[in-house]
Coordinates of C-alpha atoms (C1' of nucleotides) in Angstrom, one line a residue:
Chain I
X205 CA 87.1 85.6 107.6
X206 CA 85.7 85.0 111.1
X207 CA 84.7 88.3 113.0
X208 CA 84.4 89.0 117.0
X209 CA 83.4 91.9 118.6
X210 CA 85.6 94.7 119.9
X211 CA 85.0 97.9 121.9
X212 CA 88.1 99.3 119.8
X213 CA 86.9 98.6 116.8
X214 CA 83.3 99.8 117.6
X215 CA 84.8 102.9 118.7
X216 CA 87.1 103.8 115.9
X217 CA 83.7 102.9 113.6
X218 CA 81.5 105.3 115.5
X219 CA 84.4 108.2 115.9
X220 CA 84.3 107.9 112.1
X221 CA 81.2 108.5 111.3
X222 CA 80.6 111.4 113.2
X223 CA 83.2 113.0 111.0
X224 CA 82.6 114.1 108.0
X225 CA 85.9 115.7 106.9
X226 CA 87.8 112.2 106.4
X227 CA 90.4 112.0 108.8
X228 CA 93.5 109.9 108.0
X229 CA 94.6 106.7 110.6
X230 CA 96.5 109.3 112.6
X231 CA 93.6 111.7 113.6
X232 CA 91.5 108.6 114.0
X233 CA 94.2 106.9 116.9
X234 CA 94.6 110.7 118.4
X235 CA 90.6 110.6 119.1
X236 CA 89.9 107.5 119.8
X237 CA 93.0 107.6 122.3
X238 CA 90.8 109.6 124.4
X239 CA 88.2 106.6 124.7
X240 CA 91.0 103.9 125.0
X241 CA 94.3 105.7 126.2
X242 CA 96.2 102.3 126.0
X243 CA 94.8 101.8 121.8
X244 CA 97.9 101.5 119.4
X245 CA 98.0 102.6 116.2
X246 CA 98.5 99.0 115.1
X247 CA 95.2 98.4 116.3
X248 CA 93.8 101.6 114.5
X249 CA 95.4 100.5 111.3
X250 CA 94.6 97.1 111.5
X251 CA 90.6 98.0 112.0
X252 CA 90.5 100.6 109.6
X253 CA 92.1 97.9 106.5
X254 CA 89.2 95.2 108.2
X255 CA 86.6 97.6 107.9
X256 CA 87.4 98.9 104.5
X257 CA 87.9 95.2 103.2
X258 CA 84.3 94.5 104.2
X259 CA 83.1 98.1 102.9
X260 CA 81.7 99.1 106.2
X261 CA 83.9 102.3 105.1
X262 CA 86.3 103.5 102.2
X263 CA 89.7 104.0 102.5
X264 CA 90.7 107.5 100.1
X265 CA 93.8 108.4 98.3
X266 CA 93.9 111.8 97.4
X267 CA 97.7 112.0 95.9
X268 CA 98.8 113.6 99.7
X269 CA 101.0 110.3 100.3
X270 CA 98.1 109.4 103.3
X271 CA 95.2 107.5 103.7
X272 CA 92.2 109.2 104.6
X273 CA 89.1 107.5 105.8
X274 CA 85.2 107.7 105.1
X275 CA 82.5 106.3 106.6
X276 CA 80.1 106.9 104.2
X277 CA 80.9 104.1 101.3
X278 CA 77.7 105.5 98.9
X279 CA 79.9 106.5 95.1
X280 CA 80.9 110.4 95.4
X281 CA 83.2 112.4 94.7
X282 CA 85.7 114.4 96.7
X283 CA 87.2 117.7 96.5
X284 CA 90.7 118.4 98.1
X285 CA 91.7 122.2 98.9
X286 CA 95.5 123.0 97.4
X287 CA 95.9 125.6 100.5
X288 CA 94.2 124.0 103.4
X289 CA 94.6 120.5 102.6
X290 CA 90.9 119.7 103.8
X291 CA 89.3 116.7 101.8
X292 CA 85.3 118.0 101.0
X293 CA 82.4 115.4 99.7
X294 CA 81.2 117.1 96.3
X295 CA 77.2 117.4 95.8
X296 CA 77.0 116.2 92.2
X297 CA 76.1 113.3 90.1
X298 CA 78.2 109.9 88.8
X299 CA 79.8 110.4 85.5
X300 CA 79.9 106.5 84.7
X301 CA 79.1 108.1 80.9
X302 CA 83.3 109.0 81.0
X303 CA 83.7 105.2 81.4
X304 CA 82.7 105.1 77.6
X305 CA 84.9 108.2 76.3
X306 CA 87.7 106.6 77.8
X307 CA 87.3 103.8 76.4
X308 CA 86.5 105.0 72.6
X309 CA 90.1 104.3 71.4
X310 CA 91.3 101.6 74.1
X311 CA 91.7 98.0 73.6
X312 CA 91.1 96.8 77.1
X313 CA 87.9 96.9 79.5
X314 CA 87.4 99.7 81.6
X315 CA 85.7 99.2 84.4
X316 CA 85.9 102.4 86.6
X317 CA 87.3 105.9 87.3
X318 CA 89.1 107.7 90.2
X319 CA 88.9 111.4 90.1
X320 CA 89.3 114.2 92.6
X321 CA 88.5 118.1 91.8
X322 CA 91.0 120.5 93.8
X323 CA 91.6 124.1 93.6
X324 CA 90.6 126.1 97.1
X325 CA 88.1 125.4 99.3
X326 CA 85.4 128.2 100.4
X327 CA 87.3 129.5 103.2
X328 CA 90.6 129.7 101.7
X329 CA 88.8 131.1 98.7
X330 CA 86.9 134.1 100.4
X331 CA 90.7 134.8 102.8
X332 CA 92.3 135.5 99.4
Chain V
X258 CA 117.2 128.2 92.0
X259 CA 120.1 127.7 90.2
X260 CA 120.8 124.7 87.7
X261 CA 124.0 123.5 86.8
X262 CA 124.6 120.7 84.5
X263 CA 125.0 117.1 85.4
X264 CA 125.4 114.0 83.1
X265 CA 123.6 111.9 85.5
X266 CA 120.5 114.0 85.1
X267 CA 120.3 114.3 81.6
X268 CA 121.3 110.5 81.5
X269 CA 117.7 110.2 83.7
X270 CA 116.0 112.7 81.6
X271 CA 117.2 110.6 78.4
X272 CA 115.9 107.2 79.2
X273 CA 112.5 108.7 80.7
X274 CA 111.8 110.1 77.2
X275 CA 112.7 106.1 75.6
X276 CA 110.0 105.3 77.6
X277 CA 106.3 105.4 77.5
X278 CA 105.3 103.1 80.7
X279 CA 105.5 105.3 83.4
X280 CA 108.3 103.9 85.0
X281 CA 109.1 104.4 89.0
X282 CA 112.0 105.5 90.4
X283 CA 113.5 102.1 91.0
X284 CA 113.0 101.5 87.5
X285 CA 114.8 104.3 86.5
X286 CA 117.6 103.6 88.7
X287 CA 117.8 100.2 87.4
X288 CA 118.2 101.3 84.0
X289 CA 120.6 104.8 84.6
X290 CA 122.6 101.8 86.5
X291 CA 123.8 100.7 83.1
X292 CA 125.6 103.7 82.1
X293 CA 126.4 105.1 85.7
X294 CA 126.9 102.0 87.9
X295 CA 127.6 104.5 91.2
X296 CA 125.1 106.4 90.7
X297 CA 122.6 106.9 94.0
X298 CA 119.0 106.2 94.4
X299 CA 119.3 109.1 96.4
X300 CA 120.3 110.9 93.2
X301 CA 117.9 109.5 91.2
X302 CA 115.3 111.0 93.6
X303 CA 116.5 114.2 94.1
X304 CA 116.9 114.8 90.0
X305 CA 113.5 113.1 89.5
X306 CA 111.5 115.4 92.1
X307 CA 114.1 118.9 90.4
X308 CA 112.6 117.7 86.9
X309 CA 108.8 117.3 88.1
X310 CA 109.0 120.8 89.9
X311 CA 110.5 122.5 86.9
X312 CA 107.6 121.3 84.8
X313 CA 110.6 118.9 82.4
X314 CA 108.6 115.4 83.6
X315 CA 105.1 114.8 85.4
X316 CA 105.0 112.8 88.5
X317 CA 102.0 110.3 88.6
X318 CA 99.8 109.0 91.7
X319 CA 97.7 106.5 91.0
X320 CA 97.0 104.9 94.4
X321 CA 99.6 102.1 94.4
X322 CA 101.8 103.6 96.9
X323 CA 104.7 104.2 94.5
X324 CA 105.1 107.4 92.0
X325 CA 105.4 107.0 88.4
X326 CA 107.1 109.4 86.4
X327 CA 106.0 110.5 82.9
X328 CA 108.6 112.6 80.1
X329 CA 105.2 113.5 78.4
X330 CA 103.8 116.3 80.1
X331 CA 100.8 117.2 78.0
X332 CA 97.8 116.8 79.9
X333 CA 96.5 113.2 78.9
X334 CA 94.4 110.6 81.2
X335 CA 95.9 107.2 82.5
X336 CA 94.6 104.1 82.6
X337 CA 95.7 101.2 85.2
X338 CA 95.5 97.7 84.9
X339 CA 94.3 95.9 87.9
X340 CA 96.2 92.8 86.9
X341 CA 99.4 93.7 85.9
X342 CA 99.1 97.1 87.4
X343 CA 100.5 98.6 84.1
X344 CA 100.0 102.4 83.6
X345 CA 98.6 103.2 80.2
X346 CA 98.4 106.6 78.4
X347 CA 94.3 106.9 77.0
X348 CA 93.7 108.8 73.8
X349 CA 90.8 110.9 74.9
X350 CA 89.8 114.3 74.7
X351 CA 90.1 116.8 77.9
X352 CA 87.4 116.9 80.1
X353 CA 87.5 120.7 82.0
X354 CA 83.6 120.6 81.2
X355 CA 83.4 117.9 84.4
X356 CA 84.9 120.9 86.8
X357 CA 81.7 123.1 86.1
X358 CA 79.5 120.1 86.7
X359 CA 81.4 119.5 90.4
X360 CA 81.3 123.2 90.8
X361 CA 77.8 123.4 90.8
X362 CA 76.7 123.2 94.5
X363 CA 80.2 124.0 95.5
X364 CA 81.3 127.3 96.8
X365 CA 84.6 127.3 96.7
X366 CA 87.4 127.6 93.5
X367 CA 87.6 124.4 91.4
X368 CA 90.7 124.6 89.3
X369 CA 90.7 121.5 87.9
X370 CA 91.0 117.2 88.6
X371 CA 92.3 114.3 88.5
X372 CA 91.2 111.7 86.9
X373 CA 92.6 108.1 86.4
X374 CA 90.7 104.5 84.7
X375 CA 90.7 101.3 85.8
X376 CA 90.0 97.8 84.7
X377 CA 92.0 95.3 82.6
X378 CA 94.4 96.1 79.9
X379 CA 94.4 94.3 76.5
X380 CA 96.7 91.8 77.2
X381 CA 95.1 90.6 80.5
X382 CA 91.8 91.1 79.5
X383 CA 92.2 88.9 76.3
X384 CA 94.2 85.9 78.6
X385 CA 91.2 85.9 81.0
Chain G
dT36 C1' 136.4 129.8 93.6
dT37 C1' 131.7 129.6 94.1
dC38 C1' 128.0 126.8 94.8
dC39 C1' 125.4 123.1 92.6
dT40 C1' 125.5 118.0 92.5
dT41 C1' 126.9 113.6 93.9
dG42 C1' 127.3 109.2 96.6
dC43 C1' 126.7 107.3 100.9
dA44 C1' 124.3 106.4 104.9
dA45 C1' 121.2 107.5 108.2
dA46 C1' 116.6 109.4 109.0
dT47 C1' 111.7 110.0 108.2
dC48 C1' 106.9 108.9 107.3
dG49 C1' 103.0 106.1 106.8
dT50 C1' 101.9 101.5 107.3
dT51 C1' 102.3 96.5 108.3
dT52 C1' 103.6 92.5 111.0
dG53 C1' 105.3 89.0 114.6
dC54 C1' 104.5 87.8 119.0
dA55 C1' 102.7 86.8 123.6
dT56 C1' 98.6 88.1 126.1
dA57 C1' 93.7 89.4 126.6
dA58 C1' 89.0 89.3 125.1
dT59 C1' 85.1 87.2 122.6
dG60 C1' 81.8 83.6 121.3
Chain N
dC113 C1' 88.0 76.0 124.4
dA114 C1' 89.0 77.7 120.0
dT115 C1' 90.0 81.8 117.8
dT116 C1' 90.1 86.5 117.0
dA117 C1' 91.7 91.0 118.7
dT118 C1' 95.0 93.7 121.3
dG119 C1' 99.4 96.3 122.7
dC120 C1' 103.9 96.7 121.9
dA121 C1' 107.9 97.0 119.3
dA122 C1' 110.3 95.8 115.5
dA123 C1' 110.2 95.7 110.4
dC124 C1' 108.9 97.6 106.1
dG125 C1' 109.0 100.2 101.6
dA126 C1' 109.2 104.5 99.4
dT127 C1' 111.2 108.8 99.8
dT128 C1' 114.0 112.5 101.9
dT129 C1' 118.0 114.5 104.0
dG130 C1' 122.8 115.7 106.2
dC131 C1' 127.3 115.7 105.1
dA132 C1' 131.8 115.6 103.0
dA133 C1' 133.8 115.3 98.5
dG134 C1' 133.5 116.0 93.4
dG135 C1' 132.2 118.7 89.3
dA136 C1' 130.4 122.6 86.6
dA137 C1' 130.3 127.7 85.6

DNA sequence: TTCCTTGCAAATCGTTTGCATAATG
DNA sequence: CATTATGCAAACGATTTGCAAGGAA
């Protein structure tokens, strides 16, 4: 897996990690359009898979049916609000230890976890 | 919202509770094919999503693009195999306790999480 | 007879891919 | 020059939806 250089994908790289609130491929091709007006979303999809194969960033599914994206790729854990829809980065430590519980009474090897907290976010918490 | 009866529904609702793999909904189609060969994927569908909104089945995401739909609707943990991609009930306890541990440094409202394991099931992990 | 449900097909949404051309090393 | 990357458009898979006809209360 040969790589070259490419303003696009530098671009799409640097958009994303200015942002911290994981934007999905769509908000990624609206801002970047306004560097490169003549980008395609083909492009914008087929950097972000690139760059999430080689872990420059992680690709997050949060049950929403979309793809959001992160640039930060160190292990933590998101939270996504049920009214807003906003996907936050939790302050709190790994829980490798649930690996274990899980795997108590399970005949297999478990090797990781997904989870996601959700509920409302601080702003949609304080407007209710 | 109104419910009348339908055969094909209860025919879908009958062969989810046969099973305990998590089928999708082309599985289930497949199968409700048997005893109603005209029936709609369409249908199949619009029952499945009915059911999961009235609280009769759960619908499961775990990050392979396709729901899975569950008869059981206790609250349990999954497990997913990387190899075969198999979705496997765990027999753990609850873990609400993690929501106070994200909620620590969090200001908003956590209501609760999702949580699913991954790794290799028995069978794979015993043929590799 | 009301109105929920069906089958069918077309539509939608997010994402991927084939292809000829442009850019990189 | 050899290859990788791009833009465009068409293709894709999972799911939803509009509609006329069928079935339950």
């Amino acid at each position: 897996m040969n790589l070259k250089h490419s303003k696009q994908r530098d671009c799409i790289m640097e958009f994303l990690s200015t942002r911290k609130d994981h934007p999905t491929a769509d908000t990624v091709y609206m801002n970047v359009r306004q560097t490169f007006p003549n980008i395609s979303l083909g492009t914008v999809y087929r950097n972000l898979t690139l760059l999430a194969d080689i872990g420059e960033i992680a690709r997050i599914r949060v049950g929403d049916g979309v793809d959001h994206f992160d640039a930060d790729t160190s292990p933590h854990y998101h939270f996504i609000c049920k009214e807003c829809g906003s996907v936050i980065d939790l302050d709190m430590e790994d829980m490798a230890y649930i690996n274990e519980t899980a795997g108590k009474h399970f005949d297999g090897c478990i090797e990781g976890h997904f989870t996601y907290f959700y509920g409302k976010c601080g702003n949609c918490f304080t407007k209710s």
